Amino acid sequence: MTWLRAQVVDGARDLLPPLHQATVKRITTHGMVIRGTETIARSGNAKSRTNQHPQTWWVMVWTGQAIDDMEGEDPLDELADRKAARKVLHIRSENRR
């Protein structure tokens, strides 16, 4: 298996900590899902021990078609609706006890 390193950069500066041992898990019409491990030093010392955290990124590629498909849509609205629905379902299940 080939491991990749995924980065989000602005010029030479990382905007997010890179993902090590990254693999592309899924490719869709407008993007892809990448999984890997984020490695963070416990202190500023380059030789310090590290904490490793599994991460999953969903990368959306903003093509002209994607923009047309998403026109008028706000993904944050959908996430808020899902959270509200889960909260209502949770309250209902607690009331049944």
Coordinates of C-alpha atoms in Angstrom, one line a residue:
M1 CA 0.0 0.0 0.0
T2 CA 1.2 3.5 -0.8
W3 CA 0.9 6.1 1.9
L4 CA 0.3 9.8 1.0
R5 CA 0.7 13.0 2.9
A6 CA -2.3 15.4 2.6
Q7 CA -1.8 19.1 3.2
V8 CA -3.9 22.3 3.0
V9 CA -1.4 25.1 2.3
D10 CA -1.3 28.8 1.5
G11 CA 2.0 29.3 -0.3
A12 CA 4.5 27.6 1.9
R13 CA 2.4 27.8 5.1
D14 CA 0.2 24.9 6.4
L15 CA -3.3 26.0 7.1
L16 CA -4.1 22.7 8.8
P17 CA -1.7 20.2 10.3
P18 CA -0.9 17.6 7.5
L19 CA -2.3 14.2 7.5
H20 CA 0.3 11.4 7.5
Q21 CA -0.4 7.9 6.1
A22 CA -3.3 9.5 4.2
T23 CA -5.5 7.4 1.9
V24 CA -8.3 8.5 -0.4
K25 CA -11.3 6.5 0.8
R26 CA -13.9 7.8 -1.6
I27 CA -14.2 10.0 -4.7
T28 CA -17.5 11.6 -5.5
T29 CA -18.7 13.9 -8.3
H30 CA -17.7 17.0 -6.3
G31 CA -14.9 15.9 -4.0
M32 CA -13.2 13.2 -2.0
V33 CA -12.8 11.8 1.5
I34 CA -9.3 11.5 2.8
R35 CA -8.3 9.6 6.0
G36 CA -5.0 9.8 7.8
T37 CA -3.3 10.6 11.0
E38 CA -2.5 14.1 12.4
T39 CA 0.7 14.2 14.4
I40 CA 1.1 17.0 16.9
A41 CA 4.2 17.6 19.0
R42 CA 3.5 17.8 22.8
S43 CA 5.9 20.7 23.1
G44 CA 7.7 23.0 20.7
N45 CA 10.8 20.8 20.6
A46 CA 11.3 18.9 17.4
K47 CA 12.5 15.9 19.4
S48 CA 9.5 15.9 21.7
R49 CA 7.0 13.1 21.9
T50 CA 3.9 13.4 19.8
N51 CA 0.1 12.8 20.0
Q52 CA -1.5 11.2 17.1
H53 CA -5.1 11.7 16.1
P54 CA -7.0 9.9 13.4
Q55 CA -8.6 12.5 11.0
T56 CA -11.0 12.4 8.1
W57 CA -11.3 15.3 5.6
W58 CA -14.0 15.8 3.2
V59 CA -12.6 17.8 0.3
M60 CA -15.0 19.6 -2.0
V61 CA -13.8 20.6 -5.4
W62 CA -15.4 23.8 -6.5
T63 CA -16.0 23.2 -10.2
G64 CA -18.5 25.2 -12.2
Q65 CA -20.9 22.2 -12.0
A66 CA -20.6 22.0 -8.2
I67 CA -21.4 25.7 -7.9
D68 CA -24.5 25.3 -10.1
D69 CA -25.6 22.2 -8.1
M70 CA -25.1 24.0 -4.8
E71 CA -26.7 27.3 -5.8
G72 CA -29.1 28.4 -3.1
E73 CA -28.0 25.7 -0.7
D74 CA -26.3 26.3 2.6
P75 CA -24.7 23.2 4.1
L76 CA -24.6 24.8 7.5
D77 CA -28.4 25.0 7.4
E78 CA -28.6 21.3 6.7
L79 CA -26.3 20.5 9.6
A80 CA -28.3 22.7 11.9
D81 CA -31.5 21.0 10.9
R82 CA -30.0 17.5 11.5
K83 CA -28.7 18.6 15.0
A84 CA -32.2 20.0 15.8
A85 CA -33.8 16.8 14.7
R86 CA -31.5 14.6 16.8
K87 CA -32.2 16.8 19.8
V88 CA -36.0 16.4 19.4
L89 CA -35.6 12.6 19.0
H90 CA -33.4 12.5 22.1
I91 CA -35.9 14.4 24.1
R92 CA -38.8 12.2 22.9
S93 CA -36.8 9.0 23.8
E94 CA -36.1 10.4 27.3
N95 CA -39.8 11.2 27.9
R96 CA -40.7 7.6 27.1
R97 CA -38.7 6.3 30.0

